[in-house]
PDB file of C-alpha atoms and ligand atoms in Angstrom:
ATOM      1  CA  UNK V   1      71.345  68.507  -4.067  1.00 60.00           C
ATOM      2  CA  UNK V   2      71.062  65.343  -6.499  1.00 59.00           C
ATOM      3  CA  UNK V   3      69.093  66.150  -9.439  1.00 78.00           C
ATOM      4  CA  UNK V   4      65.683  64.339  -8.423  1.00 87.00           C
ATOM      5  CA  UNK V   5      63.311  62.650 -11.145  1.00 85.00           C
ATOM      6  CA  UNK V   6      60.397  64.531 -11.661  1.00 88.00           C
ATOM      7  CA  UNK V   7      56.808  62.362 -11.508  1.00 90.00           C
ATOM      8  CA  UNK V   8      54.551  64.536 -14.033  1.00 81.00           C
ATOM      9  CA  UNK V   9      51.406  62.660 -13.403  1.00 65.00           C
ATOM     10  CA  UNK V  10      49.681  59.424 -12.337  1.00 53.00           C
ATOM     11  CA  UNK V  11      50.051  58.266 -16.587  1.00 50.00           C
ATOM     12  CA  UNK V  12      53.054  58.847 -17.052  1.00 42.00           C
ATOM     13  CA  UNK V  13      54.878  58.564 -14.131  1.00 40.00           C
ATOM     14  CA  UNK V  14      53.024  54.769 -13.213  1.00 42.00           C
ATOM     15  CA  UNK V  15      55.243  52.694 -15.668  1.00 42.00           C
ATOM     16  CA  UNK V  16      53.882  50.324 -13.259  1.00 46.00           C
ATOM     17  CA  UNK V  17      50.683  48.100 -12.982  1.00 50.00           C
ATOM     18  CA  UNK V  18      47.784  49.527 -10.473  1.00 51.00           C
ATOM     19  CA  UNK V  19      47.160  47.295  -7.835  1.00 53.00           C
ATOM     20  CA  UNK V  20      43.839  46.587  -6.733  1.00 52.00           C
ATOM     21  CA  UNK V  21      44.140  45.274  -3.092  1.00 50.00           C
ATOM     22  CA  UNK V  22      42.057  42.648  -2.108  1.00 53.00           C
ATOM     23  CA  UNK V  23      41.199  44.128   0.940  1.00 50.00           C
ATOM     24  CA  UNK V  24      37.402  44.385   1.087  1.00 45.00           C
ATOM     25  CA  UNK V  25      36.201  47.929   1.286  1.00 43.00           C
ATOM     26  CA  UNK V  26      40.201  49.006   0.503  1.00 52.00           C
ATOM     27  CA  UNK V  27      40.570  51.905  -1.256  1.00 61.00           C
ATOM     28  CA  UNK V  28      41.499  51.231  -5.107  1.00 84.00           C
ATOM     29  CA  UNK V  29      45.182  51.892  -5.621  1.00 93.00           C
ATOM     30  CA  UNK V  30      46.778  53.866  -9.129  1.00 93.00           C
ATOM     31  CA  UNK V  31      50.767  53.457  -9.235  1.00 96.00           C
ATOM     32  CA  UNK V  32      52.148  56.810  -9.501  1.00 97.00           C
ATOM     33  CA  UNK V  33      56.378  55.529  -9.687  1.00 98.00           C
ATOM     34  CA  UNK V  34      56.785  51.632 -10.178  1.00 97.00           C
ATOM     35  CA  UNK V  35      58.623  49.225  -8.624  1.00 98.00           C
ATOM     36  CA  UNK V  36      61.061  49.149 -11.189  1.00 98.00           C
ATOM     37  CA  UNK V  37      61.615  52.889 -11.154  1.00 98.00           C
ATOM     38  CA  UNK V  38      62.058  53.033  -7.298  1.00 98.00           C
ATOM     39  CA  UNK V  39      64.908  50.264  -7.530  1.00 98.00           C
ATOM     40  CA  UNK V  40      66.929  52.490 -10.002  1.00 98.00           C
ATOM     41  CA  UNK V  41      66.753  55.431  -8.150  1.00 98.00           C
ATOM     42  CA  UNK V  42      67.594  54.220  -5.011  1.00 98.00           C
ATOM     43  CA  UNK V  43      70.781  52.151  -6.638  1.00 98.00           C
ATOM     44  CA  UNK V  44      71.648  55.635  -7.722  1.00 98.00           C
ATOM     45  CA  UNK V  45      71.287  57.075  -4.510  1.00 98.00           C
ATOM     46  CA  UNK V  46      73.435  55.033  -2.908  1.00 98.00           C
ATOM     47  CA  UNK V  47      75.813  55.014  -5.285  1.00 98.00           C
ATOM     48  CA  UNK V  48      75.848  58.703  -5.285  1.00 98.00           C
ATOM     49  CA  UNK V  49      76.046  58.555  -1.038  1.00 98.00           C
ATOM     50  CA  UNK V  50      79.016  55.777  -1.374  1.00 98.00           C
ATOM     51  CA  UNK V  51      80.929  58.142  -2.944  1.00 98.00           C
ATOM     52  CA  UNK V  52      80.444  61.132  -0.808  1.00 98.00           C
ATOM     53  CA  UNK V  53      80.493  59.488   2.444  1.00 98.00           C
ATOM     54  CA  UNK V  54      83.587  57.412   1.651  1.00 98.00           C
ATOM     55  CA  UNK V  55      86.325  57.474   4.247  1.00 98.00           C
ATOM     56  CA  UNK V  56      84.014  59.326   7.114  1.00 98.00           C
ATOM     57  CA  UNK V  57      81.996  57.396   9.547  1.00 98.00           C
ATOM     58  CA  UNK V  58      78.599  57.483   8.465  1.00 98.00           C
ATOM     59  CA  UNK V  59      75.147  56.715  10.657  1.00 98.00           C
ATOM     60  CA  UNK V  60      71.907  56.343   8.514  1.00 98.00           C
ATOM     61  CA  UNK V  61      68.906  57.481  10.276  1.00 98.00           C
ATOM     62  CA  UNK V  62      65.697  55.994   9.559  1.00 98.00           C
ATOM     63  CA  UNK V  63      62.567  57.835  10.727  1.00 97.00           C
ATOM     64  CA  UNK V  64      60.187  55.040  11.601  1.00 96.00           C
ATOM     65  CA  UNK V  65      57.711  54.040   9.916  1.00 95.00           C
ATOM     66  CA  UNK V  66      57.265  55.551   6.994  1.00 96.00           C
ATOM     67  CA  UNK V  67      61.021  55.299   5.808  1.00 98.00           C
ATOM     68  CA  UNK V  68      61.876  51.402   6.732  1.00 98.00           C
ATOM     69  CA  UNK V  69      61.352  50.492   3.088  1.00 98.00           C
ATOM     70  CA  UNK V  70      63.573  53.225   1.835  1.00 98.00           C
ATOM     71  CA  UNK V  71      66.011  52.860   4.082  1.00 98.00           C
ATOM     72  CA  UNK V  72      66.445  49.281   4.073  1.00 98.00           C
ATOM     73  CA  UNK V  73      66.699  49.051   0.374  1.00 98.00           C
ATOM     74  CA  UNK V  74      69.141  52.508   0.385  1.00 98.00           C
ATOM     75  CA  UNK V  75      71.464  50.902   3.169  1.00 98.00           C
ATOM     76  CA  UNK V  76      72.502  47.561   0.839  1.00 98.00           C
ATOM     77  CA  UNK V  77      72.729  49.945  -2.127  1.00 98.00           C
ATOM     78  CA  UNK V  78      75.474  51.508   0.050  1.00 98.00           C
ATOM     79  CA  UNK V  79      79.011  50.105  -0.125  1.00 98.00           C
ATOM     80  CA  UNK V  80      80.561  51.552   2.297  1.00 98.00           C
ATOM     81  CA  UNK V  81      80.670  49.841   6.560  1.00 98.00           C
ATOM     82  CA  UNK V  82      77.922  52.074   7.978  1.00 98.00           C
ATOM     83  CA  UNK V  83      75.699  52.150  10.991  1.00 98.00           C
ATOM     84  CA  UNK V  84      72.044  52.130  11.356  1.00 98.00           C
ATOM     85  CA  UNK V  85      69.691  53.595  13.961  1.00 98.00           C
ATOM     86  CA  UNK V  86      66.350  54.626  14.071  1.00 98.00           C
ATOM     87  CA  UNK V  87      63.728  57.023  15.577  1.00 98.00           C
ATOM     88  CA  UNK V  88      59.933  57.897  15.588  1.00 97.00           C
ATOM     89  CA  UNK V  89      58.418  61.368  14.935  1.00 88.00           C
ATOM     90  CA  UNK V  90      54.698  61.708  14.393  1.00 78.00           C
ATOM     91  CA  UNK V  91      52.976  64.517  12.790  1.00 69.00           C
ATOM     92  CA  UNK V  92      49.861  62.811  11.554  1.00 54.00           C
ATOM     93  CA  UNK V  93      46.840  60.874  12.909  1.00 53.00           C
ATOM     94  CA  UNK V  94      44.861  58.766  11.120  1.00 48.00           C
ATOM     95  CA  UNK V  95      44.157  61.615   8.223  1.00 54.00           C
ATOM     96  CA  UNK V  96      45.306  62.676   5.056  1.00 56.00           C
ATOM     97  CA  UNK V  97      46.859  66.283   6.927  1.00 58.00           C
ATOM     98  CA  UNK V  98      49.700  67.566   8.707  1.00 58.00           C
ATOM     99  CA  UNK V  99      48.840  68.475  12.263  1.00 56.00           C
ATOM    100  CA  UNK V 100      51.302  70.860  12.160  1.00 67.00           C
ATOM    101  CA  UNK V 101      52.836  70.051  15.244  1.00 81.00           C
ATOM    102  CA  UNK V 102      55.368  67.089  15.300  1.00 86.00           C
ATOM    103  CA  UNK V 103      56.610  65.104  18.270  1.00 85.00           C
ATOM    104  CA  UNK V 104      60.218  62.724  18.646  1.00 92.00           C
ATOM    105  CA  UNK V 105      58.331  59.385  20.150  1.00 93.00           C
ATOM    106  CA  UNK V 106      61.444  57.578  20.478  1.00 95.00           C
ATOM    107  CA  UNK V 107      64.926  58.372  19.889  1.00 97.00           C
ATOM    108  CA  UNK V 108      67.766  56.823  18.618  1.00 97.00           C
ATOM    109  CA  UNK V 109      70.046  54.877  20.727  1.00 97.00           C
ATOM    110  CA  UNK V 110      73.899  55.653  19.899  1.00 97.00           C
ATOM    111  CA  UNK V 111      75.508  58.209  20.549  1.00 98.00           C
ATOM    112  CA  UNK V 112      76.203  60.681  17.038  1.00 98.00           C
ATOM    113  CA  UNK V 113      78.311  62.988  18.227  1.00 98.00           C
ATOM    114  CA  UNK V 114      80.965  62.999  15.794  1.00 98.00           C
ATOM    115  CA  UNK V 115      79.531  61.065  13.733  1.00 98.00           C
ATOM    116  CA  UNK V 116      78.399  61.931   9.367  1.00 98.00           C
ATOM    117  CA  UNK V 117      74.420  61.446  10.033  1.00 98.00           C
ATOM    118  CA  UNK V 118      72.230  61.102   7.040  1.00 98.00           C
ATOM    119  CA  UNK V 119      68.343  61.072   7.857  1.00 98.00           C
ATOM    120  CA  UNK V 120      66.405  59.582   5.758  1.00 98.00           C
ATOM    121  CA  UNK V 121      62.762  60.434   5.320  1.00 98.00           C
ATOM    122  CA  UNK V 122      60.005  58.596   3.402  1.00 98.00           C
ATOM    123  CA  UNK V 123      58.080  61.899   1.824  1.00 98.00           C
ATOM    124  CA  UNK V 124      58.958  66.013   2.585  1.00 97.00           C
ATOM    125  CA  UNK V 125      55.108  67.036   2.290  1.00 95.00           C
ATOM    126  CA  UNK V 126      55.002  70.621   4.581  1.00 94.00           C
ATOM    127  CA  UNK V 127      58.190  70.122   5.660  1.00 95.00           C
ATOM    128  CA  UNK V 128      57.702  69.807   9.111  1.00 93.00           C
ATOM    129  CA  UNK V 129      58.916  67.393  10.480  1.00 94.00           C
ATOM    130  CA  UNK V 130      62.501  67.448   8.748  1.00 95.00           C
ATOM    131  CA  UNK V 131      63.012  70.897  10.752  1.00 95.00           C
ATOM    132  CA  UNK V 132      62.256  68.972  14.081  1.00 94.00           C
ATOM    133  CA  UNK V 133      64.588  66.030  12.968  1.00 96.00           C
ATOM    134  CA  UNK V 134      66.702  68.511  12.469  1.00 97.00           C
ATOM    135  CA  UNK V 135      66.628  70.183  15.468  1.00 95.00           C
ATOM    136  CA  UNK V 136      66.590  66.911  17.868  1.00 95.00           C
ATOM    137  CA  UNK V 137      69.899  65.468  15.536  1.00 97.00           C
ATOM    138  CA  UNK V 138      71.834  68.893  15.936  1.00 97.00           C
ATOM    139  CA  UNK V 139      71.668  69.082  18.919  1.00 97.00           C
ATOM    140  CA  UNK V 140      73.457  65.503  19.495  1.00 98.00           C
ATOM    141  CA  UNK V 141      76.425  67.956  17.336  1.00 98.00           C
ATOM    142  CA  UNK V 142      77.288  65.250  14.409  1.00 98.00           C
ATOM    143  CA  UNK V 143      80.216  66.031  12.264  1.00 98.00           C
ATOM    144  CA  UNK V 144      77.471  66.607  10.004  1.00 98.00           C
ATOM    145  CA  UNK V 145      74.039  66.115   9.207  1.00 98.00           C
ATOM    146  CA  UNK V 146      72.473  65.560   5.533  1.00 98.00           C
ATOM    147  CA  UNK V 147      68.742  64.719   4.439  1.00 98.00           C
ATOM    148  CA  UNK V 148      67.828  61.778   1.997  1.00 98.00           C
ATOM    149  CA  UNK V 149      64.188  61.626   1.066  1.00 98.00           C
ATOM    150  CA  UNK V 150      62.620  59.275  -1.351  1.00 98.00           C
ATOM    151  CA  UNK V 151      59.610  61.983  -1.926  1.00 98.00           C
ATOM    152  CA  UNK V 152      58.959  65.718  -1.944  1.00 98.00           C
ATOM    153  CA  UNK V 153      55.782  67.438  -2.877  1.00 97.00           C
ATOM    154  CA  UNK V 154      56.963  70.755  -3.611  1.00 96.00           C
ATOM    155  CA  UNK V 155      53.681  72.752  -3.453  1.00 95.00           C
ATOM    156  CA  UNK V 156      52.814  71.727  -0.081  1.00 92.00           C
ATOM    157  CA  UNK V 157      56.288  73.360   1.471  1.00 92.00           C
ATOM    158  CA  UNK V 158      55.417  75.729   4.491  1.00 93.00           C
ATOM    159  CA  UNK V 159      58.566  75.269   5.738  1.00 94.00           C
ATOM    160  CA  UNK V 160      61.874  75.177   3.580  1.00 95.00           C
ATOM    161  CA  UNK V 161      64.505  72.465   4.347  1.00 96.00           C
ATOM    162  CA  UNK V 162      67.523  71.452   3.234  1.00 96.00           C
ATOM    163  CA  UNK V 163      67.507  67.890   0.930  1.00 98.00           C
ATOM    164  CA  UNK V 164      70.652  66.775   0.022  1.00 98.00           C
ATOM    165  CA  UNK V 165      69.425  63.261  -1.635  1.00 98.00           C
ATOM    166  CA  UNK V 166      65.871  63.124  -3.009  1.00 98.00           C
ATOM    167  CA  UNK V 167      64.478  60.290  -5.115  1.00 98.00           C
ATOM    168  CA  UNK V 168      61.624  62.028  -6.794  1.00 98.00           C
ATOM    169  CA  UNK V 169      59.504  65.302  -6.605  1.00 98.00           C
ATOM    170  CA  UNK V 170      55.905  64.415  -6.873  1.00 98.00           C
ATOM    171  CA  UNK V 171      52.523  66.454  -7.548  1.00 96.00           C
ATOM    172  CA  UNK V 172      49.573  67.640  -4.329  1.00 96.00           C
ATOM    173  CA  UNK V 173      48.370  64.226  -3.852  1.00 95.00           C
ATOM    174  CA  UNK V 174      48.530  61.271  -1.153  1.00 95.00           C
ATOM    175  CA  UNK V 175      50.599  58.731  -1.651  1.00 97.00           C
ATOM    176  CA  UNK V 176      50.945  55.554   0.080  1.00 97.00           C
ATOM    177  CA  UNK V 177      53.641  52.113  -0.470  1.00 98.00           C
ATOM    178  CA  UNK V 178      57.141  51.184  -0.103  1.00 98.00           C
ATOM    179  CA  UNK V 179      56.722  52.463   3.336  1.00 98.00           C
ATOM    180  CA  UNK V 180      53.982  55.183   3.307  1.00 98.00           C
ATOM    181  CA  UNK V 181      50.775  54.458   4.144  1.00 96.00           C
ATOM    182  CA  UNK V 182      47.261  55.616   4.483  1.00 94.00           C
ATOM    183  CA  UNK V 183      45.760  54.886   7.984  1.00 93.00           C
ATOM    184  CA  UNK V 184      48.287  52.822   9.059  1.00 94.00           C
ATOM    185  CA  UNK V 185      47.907  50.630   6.047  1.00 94.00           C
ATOM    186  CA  UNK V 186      49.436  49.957   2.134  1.00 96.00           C
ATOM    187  CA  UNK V 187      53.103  50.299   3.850  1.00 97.00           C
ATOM    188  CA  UNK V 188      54.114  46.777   2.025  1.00 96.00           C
ATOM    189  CA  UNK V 189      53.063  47.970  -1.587  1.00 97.00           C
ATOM    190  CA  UNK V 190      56.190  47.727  -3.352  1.00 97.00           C
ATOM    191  CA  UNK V 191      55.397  50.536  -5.455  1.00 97.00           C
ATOM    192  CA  UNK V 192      53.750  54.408  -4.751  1.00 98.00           C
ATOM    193  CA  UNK V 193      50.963  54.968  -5.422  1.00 97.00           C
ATOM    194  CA  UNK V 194      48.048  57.398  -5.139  1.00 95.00           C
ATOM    195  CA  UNK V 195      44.914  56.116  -2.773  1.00 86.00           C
ATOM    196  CA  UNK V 196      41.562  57.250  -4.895  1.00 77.00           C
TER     197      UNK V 196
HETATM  198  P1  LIG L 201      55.536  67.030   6.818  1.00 84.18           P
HETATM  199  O1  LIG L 201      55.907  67.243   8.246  1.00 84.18           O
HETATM  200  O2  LIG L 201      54.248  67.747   6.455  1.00 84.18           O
HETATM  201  O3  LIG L 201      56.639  67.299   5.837  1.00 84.18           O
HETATM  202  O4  LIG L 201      55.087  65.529   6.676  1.00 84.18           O
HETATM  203  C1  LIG L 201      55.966  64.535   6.674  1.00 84.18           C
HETATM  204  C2  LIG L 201      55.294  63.249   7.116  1.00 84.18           C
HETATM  205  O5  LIG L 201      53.897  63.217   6.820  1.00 84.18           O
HETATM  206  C3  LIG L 201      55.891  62.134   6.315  1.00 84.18           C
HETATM  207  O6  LIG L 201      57.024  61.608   6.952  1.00 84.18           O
HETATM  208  C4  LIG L 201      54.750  61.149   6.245  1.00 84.18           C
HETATM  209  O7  LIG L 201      54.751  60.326   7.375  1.00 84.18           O
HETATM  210  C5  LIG L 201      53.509  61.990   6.246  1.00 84.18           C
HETATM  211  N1  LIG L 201      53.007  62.240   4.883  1.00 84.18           N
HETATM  212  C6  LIG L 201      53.044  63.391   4.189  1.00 84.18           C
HETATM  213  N2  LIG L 201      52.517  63.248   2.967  1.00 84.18           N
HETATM  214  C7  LIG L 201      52.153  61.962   2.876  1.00 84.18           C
HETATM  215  C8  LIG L 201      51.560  61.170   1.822  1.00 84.18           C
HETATM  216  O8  LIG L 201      51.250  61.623   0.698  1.00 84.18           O
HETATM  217  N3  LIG L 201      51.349  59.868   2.119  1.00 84.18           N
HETATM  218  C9  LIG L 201      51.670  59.297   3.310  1.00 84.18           C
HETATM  219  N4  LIG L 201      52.224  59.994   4.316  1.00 84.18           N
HETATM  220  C10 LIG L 201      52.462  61.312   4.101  1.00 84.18           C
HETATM  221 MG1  LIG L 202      57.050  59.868   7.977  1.00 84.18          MG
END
């Protein structure tokens, strides 16, 4: 696995401005990694992915929502001619915990047998929900099948899981931006950030 950054704490990990949304009654927003931050990892990421991918015939998978901010920025930071696709999983309700139990809401709609799949996940909290995706993109029996996550929270693992790309590990708190959000909101914050 790529060497991840490690995000210490909300100081100094922000780099970043806090955002205070203007939503009334919106929960007040502290940038944990910055804009700035999550644009050079990702170029590295993709860089990194370019050159292990070259020459094979690679499908990113982007596991909607949460990870259409991710992906879309880690699929032009990729130089190679890829495919896309997408599918849904859901784990969570409207709270702040894992239900434990995670469920494929739609899948994707190609074909991957054969095929060098990355997934690409927004955040690796339990760990969950990478074994289902897992599971449901095995058994479609890709060439192969690697994991790309932009965050993991280590201390909240019940399940281990492969990650063969990670942006950055992160501490035991909820995050929400550049995809992730809180409630079904805060997806469009360009930065992550911790919801107090
Ligand atoms: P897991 O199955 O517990 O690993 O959870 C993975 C999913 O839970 C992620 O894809 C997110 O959708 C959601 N999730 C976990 N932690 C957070 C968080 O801190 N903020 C927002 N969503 C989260
Ligand atoms: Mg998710």
């Amino acid at each position: 696995m790529a060497q991840a950054e490690e995000v210490r704490s909300q100081k100094s990990g922000a780099g970043g401005k806090a955002r205070r949304p203007t939503v009334p009654g919106a929960h007040r927003i502290e940038a944990l990694i910055s804009e700035e931050r999550i644009r050079a990892r990702v170029a590295e990421l993709g860089r990194q992915i370019a050159r292990d991918y070259r020459g094979r015939d690679l499908v990113v998978v982007c596991v909607l929502k949460g990870s259409f901010v991710f992906t879309s920025d880690l699929v032009r930071a990729i130089d190679l001619p890829l495919a896309v696709d997408f599918l849904r999983m859901s784990s969570y309700g409207g709270g702040t915990e894992s239900s434990g139990s995670v469920r494929l809401e739609f899948d994707v709609t190609q074909p991957l047998k054969g095929k060098d799949v990355i997934v690409v996940e927004d955040i690796i909290d339990t760990g969950n929900t990478v074994r289902a995706l897992l599971d449901t993109l095995s058994a479609k029996k890709p060439a192969s099948l690697a994991v790309c996550a932009l965050l993991h929270k280590p201390e909240r693992e019940q399940v281990h899981v492969p990650i063969d790309y990670l942006g950055f590990t992160i501490p035991n708190k909820f995050v929400v931006g550049y995809g992730l959000d809180h409630a079904g909101k805060h997806r469009n914050l360009p930065f992550v950030g911790v919801v107090g």
